[in-house]
PDB file of C-alpha atoms in Angstrom:
ATOM      1  CA  UNK A 270      86.718 154.019 129.799  1.00  0.00           C
ATOM      2  CA  UNK A 271      86.899 151.054 127.423  1.00  0.00           C
ATOM      3  CA  UNK A 272      90.268 149.620 126.557  1.00  0.00           C
ATOM      4  CA  UNK A 273      91.015 150.513 122.935  1.00  0.00           C
ATOM      5  CA  UNK A 274      91.405 147.581 120.604  1.00  0.00           C
ATOM      6  CA  UNK A 275      92.259 149.633 117.563  1.00  0.00           C
ATOM      7  CA  UNK A 276      95.909 150.209 116.682  1.00  0.00           C
ATOM      8  CA  UNK A 277      97.218 153.243 118.509  1.00  0.00           C
ATOM      9  CA  UNK A 278      99.268 155.565 116.349  1.00  0.00           C
ATOM     10  CA  UNK A 279     102.755 156.254 117.576  1.00  0.00           C
ATOM     11  CA  UNK A 280     103.117 153.091 119.603  1.00  0.00           C
ATOM     12  CA  UNK A 281     106.759 152.065 120.063  1.00  0.00           C
ATOM     13  CA  UNK A 282     106.301 149.119 117.703  1.00  0.00           C
ATOM     14  CA  UNK A 283     105.132 151.296 114.800  1.00  0.00           C
ATOM     15  CA  UNK A 284     107.274 151.033 111.681  1.00  0.00           C
ATOM     16  CA  UNK A 285     108.593 154.400 110.470  1.00  0.00           C
ATOM     17  CA  UNK A 286     105.731 156.315 108.849  1.00  0.00           C
ATOM     18  CA  UNK A 287     106.331 156.817 105.118  1.00  0.00           C
ATOM     19  CA  UNK A 288     106.461 160.444 104.074  1.00  0.00           C
ATOM     20  CA  UNK A 289     104.867 161.984 100.999  1.00  0.00           C
ATOM     21  CA  UNK A 290     105.668 160.038  97.844  1.00  0.00           C
ATOM     22  CA  UNK A 291     105.648 163.109  95.617  1.00  0.00           C
ATOM     23  CA  UNK A 292     105.930 166.891  96.010  1.00  0.00           C
ATOM     24  CA  UNK A 293     102.712 168.404  97.280  1.00  0.00           C
ATOM     25  CA  UNK A 294     101.120 171.706  98.159  1.00  0.00           C
ATOM     26  CA  UNK A 295      99.035 170.120 100.936  1.00  0.00           C
ATOM     27  CA  UNK A 296      98.801 172.162 104.149  1.00  0.00           C
ATOM     28  CA  UNK A 297     101.724 170.872 106.245  1.00  0.00           C
ATOM     29  CA  UNK A 298      99.468 170.678 109.312  1.00  0.00           C
ATOM     30  CA  UNK A 299      97.262 168.169 107.464  1.00  0.00           C
ATOM     31  CA  UNK A 300     100.211 166.344 105.899  1.00  0.00           C
ATOM     32  CA  UNK A 301     101.690 165.817 109.352  1.00  0.00           C
ATOM     33  CA  UNK A 302      98.546 163.931 110.375  1.00  0.00           C
ATOM     34  CA  UNK A 303      98.625 161.414 107.500  1.00  0.00           C
ATOM     35  CA  UNK A 304      99.698 157.857 108.095  1.00  0.00           C
ATOM     36  CA  UNK A 305     100.437 156.553 104.641  1.00  0.00           C
ATOM     37  CA  UNK A 306     100.864 153.137 103.078  1.00  0.00           C
ATOM     38  CA  UNK A 307     104.348 152.122 102.008  1.00  0.00           C
ATOM     39  CA  UNK A 308     103.680 153.759  98.650  1.00  0.00           C
ATOM     40  CA  UNK A 309     102.607 157.036 100.221  1.00  0.00           C
ATOM     41  CA  UNK A 310      98.841 156.747  99.960  1.00  0.00           C
ATOM     42  CA  UNK A 311      95.756 157.032 102.129  1.00  0.00           C
ATOM     43  CA  UNK A 312      92.456 155.321 101.377  1.00  0.00           C
ATOM     44  CA  UNK A 313      89.652 157.594 100.202  1.00  0.00           C
ATOM     45  CA  UNK A 314      86.159 156.314 100.948  1.00  0.00           C
ATOM     46  CA  UNK A 315      83.626 158.070  98.766  1.00  0.00           C
ATOM     47  CA  UNK A 316      79.964 158.359  99.662  1.00  0.00           C
ATOM     48  CA  UNK A 317      76.971 160.146  98.233  1.00  0.00           C
ATOM     49  CA  UNK A 318      76.547 163.163 100.513  1.00  0.00           C
ATOM     50  CA  UNK A 319      72.796 162.950 101.041  1.00  0.00           C
ATOM     51  CA  UNK A 320      71.921 159.241 100.911  1.00  0.00           C
ATOM     52  CA  UNK A 321      75.162 158.162 102.562  1.00  0.00           C
ATOM     53  CA  UNK A 322      75.605 155.360 100.024  1.00  0.00           C
ATOM     54  CA  UNK A 323      79.214 154.158  99.856  1.00  0.00           C
ATOM     55  CA  UNK A 324      80.206 154.480  96.216  1.00  0.00           C
ATOM     56  CA  UNK A 325      83.864 153.540  95.914  1.00  0.00           C
ATOM     57  CA  UNK A 326      87.310 153.482  97.439  1.00  0.00           C
ATOM     58  CA  UNK A 327      90.232 155.108  95.701  1.00  0.00           C
ATOM     59  CA  UNK A 328      93.672 156.282  96.759  1.00  0.00           C
ATOM     60  CA  UNK A 329      95.131 159.696  97.436  1.00  0.00           C
ATOM     61  CA  UNK A 330      98.628 160.914  97.940  1.00  0.00           C
ATOM     62  CA  UNK A 331      99.175 164.284  99.593  1.00  0.00           C
ATOM     63  CA  UNK A 332      98.791 166.235  96.362  1.00  0.00           C
ATOM     64  CA  UNK A 333      95.589 164.419  95.368  1.00  0.00           C
ATOM     65  CA  UNK A 334      94.111 165.347  98.744  1.00  0.00           C
ATOM     66  CA  UNK A 335      95.258 168.930  98.263  1.00  0.00           C
ATOM     67  CA  UNK A 336      93.581 169.114  94.858  1.00  0.00           C
ATOM     68  CA  UNK A 337      90.399 167.539  96.212  1.00  0.00           C
ATOM     69  CA  UNK A 338      90.203 170.099  99.020  1.00  0.00           C
ATOM     70  CA  UNK A 339      91.009 173.121  96.896  1.00  0.00           C
ATOM     71  CA  UNK A 340      89.217 172.411  93.623  1.00  0.00           C
ATOM     72  CA  UNK A 341      86.055 170.775  94.904  1.00  0.00           C
ATOM     73  CA  UNK A 342      86.551 167.924  92.421  1.00  0.00           C
ATOM     74  CA  UNK A 343      87.515 164.506  93.714  1.00  0.00           C
ATOM     75  CA  UNK A 344      91.050 163.749  92.570  1.00  0.00           C
ATOM     76  CA  UNK A 345      92.904 160.477  93.101  1.00  0.00           C
ATOM     77  CA  UNK A 346      96.231 158.798  92.499  1.00  0.00           C
ATOM     78  CA  UNK A 347      96.027 155.866  90.116  1.00  0.00           C
ATOM     79  CA  UNK A 348      98.179 153.045  91.416  1.00  0.00           C
ATOM     80  CA  UNK A 349      98.162 151.285  88.047  1.00  0.00           C
ATOM     81  CA  UNK A 350      98.754 154.284  85.801  1.00  0.00           C
ATOM     82  CA  UNK A 351     100.861 156.188  88.337  1.00  0.00           C
ATOM     83  CA  UNK A 352      99.176 159.486  87.648  1.00  0.00           C
ATOM     84  CA  UNK A 353      96.505 161.785  89.019  1.00  0.00           C
ATOM     85  CA  UNK A 354      92.971 161.380  87.792  1.00  0.00           C
ATOM     86  CA  UNK A 355      90.033 163.679  88.276  1.00  0.00           C
ATOM     87  CA  UNK A 356      86.927 161.569  88.644  1.00  0.00           C
ATOM     88  CA  UNK A 357      84.643 162.214  85.703  1.00  0.00           C
ATOM     89  CA  UNK A 358      87.244 163.931  83.533  1.00  0.00           C
ATOM     90  CA  UNK A 359      86.802 161.386  80.756  1.00  0.00           C
ATOM     91  CA  UNK A 360      83.587 159.611  81.792  1.00  0.00           C
ATOM     92  CA  UNK A 361      81.520 162.675  82.670  1.00  0.00           C
ATOM     93  CA  UNK A 362      80.703 161.011  85.984  1.00  0.00           C
ATOM     94  CA  UNK A 363      81.875 163.925  88.077  1.00  0.00           C
ATOM     95  CA  UNK A 364      82.187 163.959  91.826  1.00  0.00           C
ATOM     96  CA  UNK A 365      81.500 167.360  93.336  1.00  0.00           C
ATOM     97  CA  UNK A 366      83.011 167.468  96.795  1.00  0.00           C
ATOM     98  CA  UNK A 367      80.756 168.537  99.656  1.00  0.00           C
ATOM     99  CA  UNK A 368      82.965 167.640 102.620  1.00  0.00           C
ATOM    100  CA  UNK A 369      86.051 165.670 103.576  1.00  0.00           C
ATOM    101  CA  UNK A 370      86.786 164.109 106.960  1.00  0.00           C
ATOM    102  CA  UNK A 371      90.045 162.588 108.192  1.00  0.00           C
ATOM    103  CA  UNK A 372      89.933 159.538 110.400  1.00  0.00           C
ATOM    104  CA  UNK A 373      91.418 159.284 113.877  1.00  0.00           C
ATOM    105  CA  UNK A 374      94.663 157.647 112.831  1.00  0.00           C
ATOM    106  CA  UNK A 375      95.176 159.516 109.571  1.00  0.00           C
ATOM    107  CA  UNK A 376      95.175 156.623 107.132  1.00  0.00           C
ATOM    108  CA  UNK A 377      91.801 157.262 105.499  1.00  0.00           C
ATOM    109  CA  UNK A 378      89.566 160.114 104.416  1.00  0.00           C
ATOM    110  CA  UNK A 379      85.813 160.084 103.951  1.00  0.00           C
ATOM    111  CA  UNK A 380      84.818 162.149 100.941  1.00  0.00           C
ATOM    112  CA  UNK A 381      81.178 163.166 100.691  1.00  0.00           C
ATOM    113  CA  UNK A 382      80.286 164.001  97.109  1.00  0.00           C
ATOM    114  CA  UNK A 383      77.467 164.710  94.769  1.00  0.00           C
ATOM    115  CA  UNK A 384      77.987 161.874  92.280  1.00  0.00           C
ATOM    116  CA  UNK A 385      76.872 162.378  88.695  1.00  0.00           C
ATOM    117  CA  UNK A 386      75.783 159.076  87.164  1.00  0.00           C
ATOM    118  CA  UNK A 387      77.610 155.884  88.030  1.00  0.00           C
ATOM    119  CA  UNK A 388      80.620 155.903  90.350  1.00  0.00           C
ATOM    120  CA  UNK A 389      81.862 152.559  89.037  1.00  0.00           C
ATOM    121  CA  UNK A 390      83.614 152.160  85.713  1.00  0.00           C
ATOM    122  CA  UNK A 391      81.464 149.064  85.114  1.00  0.00           C
ATOM    123  CA  UNK A 392      78.370 151.265  84.989  1.00  0.00           C
ATOM    124  CA  UNK A 393      77.104 150.286  88.428  1.00  0.00           C
ATOM    125  CA  UNK A 394      76.150 153.136  90.733  1.00  0.00           C
ATOM    126  CA  UNK A 395      78.543 151.759  93.387  1.00  0.00           C
ATOM    127  CA  UNK A 396      81.726 149.707  93.035  1.00  0.00           C
ATOM    128  CA  UNK A 397      80.579 147.417  95.869  1.00  0.00           C
ATOM    129  CA  UNK A 398      78.098 145.335  93.913  1.00  0.00           C
ATOM    130  CA  UNK A 399      79.499 141.889  94.574  1.00  0.00           C
ATOM    131  CA  UNK A 400      78.410 140.242  97.800  1.00  0.00           C
ATOM    132  CA  UNK A 401      80.736 137.731  99.438  1.00  0.00           C
ATOM    133  CA  UNK A 402      79.260 134.803 101.368  1.00  0.00           C
ATOM    134  CA  UNK A 403      79.093 135.325 105.134  1.00  0.00           C
ATOM    135  CA  UNK A 404      78.815 131.825 106.517  1.00  0.00           C
ATOM    136  CA  UNK A 405      79.349 132.385 110.221  1.00  0.00           C
ATOM    137  CA  UNK A 406      76.911 135.110 111.189  1.00  0.00           C
ATOM    138  CA  UNK A 407      76.738 135.527 114.950  1.00  0.00           C
ATOM    139  CA  UNK A 408      73.813 137.331 116.526  1.00  0.00           C
ATOM    140  CA  UNK A 409      74.587 140.141 118.979  1.00  0.00           C
TER     141      UNK A 409
ATOM    142  CA  UNK B 187      79.002 153.688  76.936  1.00  0.00           C
ATOM    143  CA  UNK B 188      81.064 156.140  78.948  1.00  0.00           C
ATOM    144  CA  UNK B 189      84.815 155.984  78.776  1.00  0.00           C
ATOM    145  CA  UNK B 190      86.017 154.652  82.128  1.00  0.00           C
ATOM    146  CA  UNK B 191      88.232 156.996  84.075  1.00  0.00           C
ATOM    147  CA  UNK B 192      88.932 154.568  86.877  1.00  0.00           C
ATOM    148  CA  UNK B 193      92.072 152.474  86.756  1.00  0.00           C
ATOM    149  CA  UNK B 194      91.471 149.296  84.817  1.00  0.00           C
ATOM    150  CA  UNK B 195      92.840 146.220  86.526  1.00  0.00           C
ATOM    151  CA  UNK B 196      95.211 144.178  84.448  1.00  0.00           C
ATOM    152  CA  UNK B 197      96.362 147.010  82.239  1.00  0.00           C
ATOM    153  CA  UNK B 198      99.823 146.392  80.765  1.00  0.00           C
ATOM    154  CA  UNK B 199     101.354 149.065  82.999  1.00  0.00           C
ATOM    155  CA  UNK B 200     100.147 147.415  86.217  1.00  0.00           C
ATOM    156  CA  UNK B 201     102.909 146.503  88.631  1.00  0.00           C
ATOM    157  CA  UNK B 202     102.906 142.824  89.627  1.00  0.00           C
ATOM    158  CA  UNK B 203     100.034 142.219  92.051  1.00  0.00           C
ATOM    159  CA  UNK B 204     101.322 141.264  95.502  1.00  0.00           C
ATOM    160  CA  UNK B 205     100.154 137.877  96.691  1.00  0.00           C
ATOM    161  CA  UNK B 206      98.955 136.981 100.178  1.00  0.00           C
ATOM    162  CA  UNK B 207     101.341 138.184 102.863  1.00  0.00           C
ATOM    163  CA  UNK B 208     100.597 135.280 105.202  1.00  0.00           C
ATOM    164  CA  UNK B 209      99.121 131.786 104.975  1.00  0.00           C
ATOM    165  CA  UNK B 210      95.352 131.877 104.708  1.00  0.00           C
ATOM    166  CA  UNK B 211      92.319 129.643 104.504  1.00  0.00           C
ATOM    167  CA  UNK B 212      90.444 132.142 102.327  1.00  0.00           C
ATOM    168  CA  UNK B 213      88.495 130.617  99.436  1.00  0.00           C
ATOM    169  CA  UNK B 214      90.989 130.648  96.526  1.00  0.00           C
ATOM    170  CA  UNK B 215      88.294 131.989  94.203  1.00  0.00           C
ATOM    171  CA  UNK B 216      87.985 135.077  96.415  1.00  0.00           C
ATOM    172  CA  UNK B 217      91.728 135.351  97.007  1.00  0.00           C
ATOM    173  CA  UNK B 218      92.288 135.401  93.248  1.00  0.00           C
ATOM    174  CA  UNK B 219      90.128 138.524  93.015  1.00  0.00           C
ATOM    175  CA  UNK B 220      92.061 140.563  95.587  1.00  0.00           C
ATOM    176  CA  UNK B 221      94.353 143.356  94.499  1.00  0.00           C
ATOM    177  CA  UNK B 222      96.487 143.988  97.528  1.00  0.00           C
ATOM    178  CA  UNK B 223      98.752 146.794  98.700  1.00  0.00           C
ATOM    179  CA  UNK B 224     102.488 146.137  98.708  1.00  0.00           C
ATOM    180  CA  UNK B 225     102.114 144.736 102.219  1.00  0.00           C
ATOM    181  CA  UNK B 226      99.346 142.341 101.223  1.00  0.00           C
ATOM    182  CA  UNK B 227      96.296 144.215 102.477  1.00  0.00           C
ATOM    183  CA  UNK B 228      92.933 145.419 101.245  1.00  0.00           C
ATOM    184  CA  UNK B 229      91.027 148.326 102.759  1.00  0.00           C
ATOM    185  CA  UNK B 230      87.966 147.417 104.795  1.00  0.00           C
ATOM    186  CA  UNK B 231      85.316 150.121 104.962  1.00  0.00           C
ATOM    187  CA  UNK B 232      82.969 149.493 107.861  1.00  0.00           C
ATOM    188  CA  UNK B 233      79.454 150.868 108.016  1.00  0.00           C
ATOM    189  CA  UNK B 234      76.498 150.462 110.310  1.00  0.00           C
ATOM    190  CA  UNK B 235      74.215 148.079 108.429  1.00  0.00           C
ATOM    191  CA  UNK B 236      70.932 149.914 108.943  1.00  0.00           C
ATOM    192  CA  UNK B 237      71.806 153.611 109.081  1.00  0.00           C
ATOM    193  CA  UNK B 238      74.615 153.300 106.534  1.00  0.00           C
ATOM    194  CA  UNK B 239      76.889 155.466 108.675  1.00  0.00           C
ATOM    195  CA  UNK B 240      80.555 154.986 107.778  1.00  0.00           C
ATOM    196  CA  UNK B 241      82.281 154.040 111.018  1.00  0.00           C
ATOM    197  CA  UNK B 242      85.913 153.287 110.263  1.00  0.00           C
ATOM    198  CA  UNK B 243      88.487 151.957 107.847  1.00  0.00           C
ATOM    199  CA  UNK B 244      90.768 149.116 108.813  1.00  0.00           C
ATOM    200  CA  UNK B 245      92.932 146.653 106.923  1.00  0.00           C
ATOM    201  CA  UNK B 246      92.524 143.002 106.093  1.00  0.00           C
ATOM    202  CA  UNK B 247      94.878 140.424 104.739  1.00  0.00           C
ATOM    203  CA  UNK B 248      93.443 137.242 103.208  1.00  0.00           C
ATOM    204  CA  UNK B 249      93.154 135.464 106.531  1.00  0.00           C
ATOM    205  CA  UNK B 250      91.456 138.398 108.261  1.00  0.00           C
ATOM    206  CA  UNK B 251      88.874 138.413 105.464  1.00  0.00           C
ATOM    207  CA  UNK B 252      88.442 134.670 105.845  1.00  0.00           C
ATOM    208  CA  UNK B 253      87.841 135.012 109.588  1.00  0.00           C
ATOM    209  CA  UNK B 254      85.416 137.885 109.050  1.00  0.00           C
ATOM    210  CA  UNK B 255      83.374 135.841 106.566  1.00  0.00           C
ATOM    211  CA  UNK B 256      83.357 132.635 108.583  1.00  0.00           C
ATOM    212  CA  UNK B 257      83.025 133.839 112.183  1.00  0.00           C
ATOM    213  CA  UNK B 258      80.652 136.750 111.711  1.00  0.00           C
ATOM    214  CA  UNK B 259      82.956 138.956 113.760  1.00  0.00           C
ATOM    215  CA  UNK B 260      84.923 141.696 112.057  1.00  0.00           C
ATOM    216  CA  UNK B 261      88.603 140.794 112.133  1.00  0.00           C
ATOM    217  CA  UNK B 262      91.459 142.966 110.916  1.00  0.00           C
ATOM    218  CA  UNK B 263      95.194 143.031 110.477  1.00  0.00           C
ATOM    219  CA  UNK B 264      96.944 145.591 112.636  1.00  0.00           C
ATOM    220  CA  UNK B 265      99.651 147.286 110.628  1.00  0.00           C
ATOM    221  CA  UNK B 266     101.295 148.671 113.763  1.00  0.00           C
ATOM    222  CA  UNK B 267     101.138 145.570 115.946  1.00  0.00           C
ATOM    223  CA  UNK B 268     101.450 143.128 113.047  1.00  0.00           C
ATOM    224  CA  UNK B 269      98.764 140.827 114.375  1.00  0.00           C
ATOM    225  CA  UNK B 270      95.100 139.985 113.919  1.00  0.00           C
ATOM    226  CA  UNK B 271      92.578 141.780 116.038  1.00  0.00           C
ATOM    227  CA  UNK B 272      88.927 141.016 116.527  1.00  0.00           C
ATOM    228  CA  UNK B 273      87.061 144.272 116.900  1.00  0.00           C
ATOM    229  CA  UNK B 274      85.623 144.488 120.387  1.00  0.00           C
ATOM    230  CA  UNK B 275      87.733 141.696 121.866  1.00  0.00           C
ATOM    231  CA  UNK B 276      89.201 144.015 124.479  1.00  0.00           C
ATOM    232  CA  UNK B 277      86.904 147.052 124.259  1.00  0.00           C
ATOM    233  CA  UNK B 278      83.580 145.238 124.154  1.00  0.00           C
ATOM    234  CA  UNK B 279      82.676 147.305 121.115  1.00  0.00           C
ATOM    235  CA  UNK B 280      81.859 144.312 118.964  1.00  0.00           C
ATOM    236  CA  UNK B 281      81.079 144.378 115.279  1.00  0.00           C
ATOM    237  CA  UNK B 282      78.606 141.704 114.242  1.00  0.00           C
ATOM    238  CA  UNK B 283      78.932 141.182 110.508  1.00  0.00           C
ATOM    239  CA  UNK B 284      75.758 141.360 108.442  1.00  0.00           C
ATOM    240  CA  UNK B 285      77.232 141.403 104.939  1.00  0.00           C
ATOM    241  CA  UNK B 286      80.478 141.914 103.052  1.00  0.00           C
ATOM    242  CA  UNK B 287      80.864 143.209  99.511  1.00  0.00           C
ATOM    243  CA  UNK B 288      83.978 143.262  97.345  1.00  0.00           C
ATOM    244  CA  UNK B 289      84.598 146.191  95.057  1.00  0.00           C
ATOM    245  CA  UNK B 290      85.039 145.994  91.296  1.00  0.00           C
ATOM    246  CA  UNK B 291      88.821 146.019  91.315  1.00  0.00           C
ATOM    247  CA  UNK B 292      89.347 143.898  94.414  1.00  0.00           C
ATOM    248  CA  UNK B 293      91.252 146.352  96.583  1.00  0.00           C
ATOM    249  CA  UNK B 294      88.526 147.116  99.106  1.00  0.00           C
ATOM    250  CA  UNK B 295      85.670 145.456 100.934  1.00  0.00           C
ATOM    251  CA  UNK B 296      82.578 147.064 102.415  1.00  0.00           C
ATOM    252  CA  UNK B 297      81.648 145.433 105.700  1.00  0.00           C
ATOM    253  CA  UNK B 298      78.141 146.086 106.992  1.00  0.00           C
ATOM    254  CA  UNK B 299      77.992 145.496 110.724  1.00  0.00           C
ATOM    255  CA  UNK B 300      75.896 145.919 113.792  1.00  0.00           C
ATOM    256  CA  UNK B 301      78.251 148.087 115.859  1.00  0.00           C
ATOM    257  CA  UNK B 302      78.056 147.890 119.638  1.00  0.00           C
ATOM    258  CA  UNK B 303      78.963 151.221 121.199  1.00  0.00           C
ATOM    259  CA  UNK B 304      81.677 153.373 119.671  1.00  0.00           C
ATOM    260  CA  UNK B 305      83.617 152.214 116.630  1.00  0.00           C
ATOM    261  CA  UNK B 306      86.475 154.599 117.334  1.00  0.00           C
ATOM    262  CA  UNK B 307      89.074 153.997 120.014  1.00  0.00           C
ATOM    263  CA  UNK B 308      88.713 157.674 120.982  1.00  0.00           C
ATOM    264  CA  UNK B 309      85.147 157.007 122.089  1.00  0.00           C
ATOM    265  CA  UNK B 310      83.535 158.656 119.077  1.00  0.00           C
ATOM    266  CA  UNK B 311      80.870 156.654 117.289  1.00  0.00           C
ATOM    267  CA  UNK B 312      82.780 157.030 114.007  1.00  0.00           C
ATOM    268  CA  UNK B 313      86.501 157.485 113.358  1.00  0.00           C
ATOM    269  CA  UNK B 314      85.718 160.211 110.795  1.00  0.00           C
ATOM    270  CA  UNK B 315      85.002 163.026 113.225  1.00  0.00           C
ATOM    271  CA  UNK B 316      87.527 165.575 111.978  1.00  0.00           C
ATOM    272  CA  UNK B 317      86.409 167.726 109.083  1.00  0.00           C
ATOM    273  CA  UNK B 318      89.052 169.082 106.719  1.00  0.00           C
ATOM    274  CA  UNK B 319      88.522 172.476 105.080  1.00  0.00           C
ATOM    275  CA  UNK B 320      87.133 172.313 101.540  1.00  0.00           C
ATOM    276  CA  UNK B 321      88.039 175.676 100.067  1.00  0.00           C
ATOM    277  CA  UNK B 322      87.252 175.182  96.415  1.00  0.00           C
ATOM    278  CA  UNK B 323      83.719 173.859  96.321  1.00  0.00           C
ATOM    279  CA  UNK B 324      82.371 173.792  92.784  1.00  0.00           C
ATOM    280  CA  UNK B 325      78.657 173.544  92.153  1.00  0.00           C
ATOM    281  CA  UNK B 326      77.437 170.828  89.775  1.00  0.00           C
TER     282      UNK B 326
END
């Protein structure tokens, strides 16, 4: 059994877990599993369901996750505008939700979608179009 | 030209962007692009470089990103332990970095790695092994 090197949820040194930032209809059993940022959010990683391409990362509070699960349309919390946004509502670049998975420590969800058009507001298919220089590659 | 429905960085309503939480050797040109959480972090989405499988999400401050780019070994900031951790250092489940991409608004990086063994501390290959119920699927 390997020794885990990932943070273990619930360790004595954990800071108090922030609760929901806003009222939500999310299933309490799911809400109890979330480990939120200080502003009450989890990271939502969005991928194209069939190709697996990673399209974007956005943020969800409890209610955004609830809406995503129950409407089948990817819904996020805008940190800058402080409001919910349904992907594609103004751009037409809809995200139809095929599945959602929660990660082991509850601070991220993986949303598999059928993406219409570009995921990125710049017009790129994916938001991850800028490579950073890796200067210290080490072979396995 | 579609109307963007993603948050636009630098909008007048943006809260002040948090700076680096800790001293860092990260290239200032990259650091200037980061849009951090209140505790100075960006989300790091980790995928297997060849299959594209999404393995995990962890968190990086500026210095963790610097170490990832310059050592070729995925390095994160542990929110619970409040320290850097090199993936695999204790578990042996190393992540050899093949490429890193920054997203359009600077709050997430996509790290493509060669993952040795399981990415998840539970022993699963991926941390996203728990499906949530999608009850409102809407067809495109």
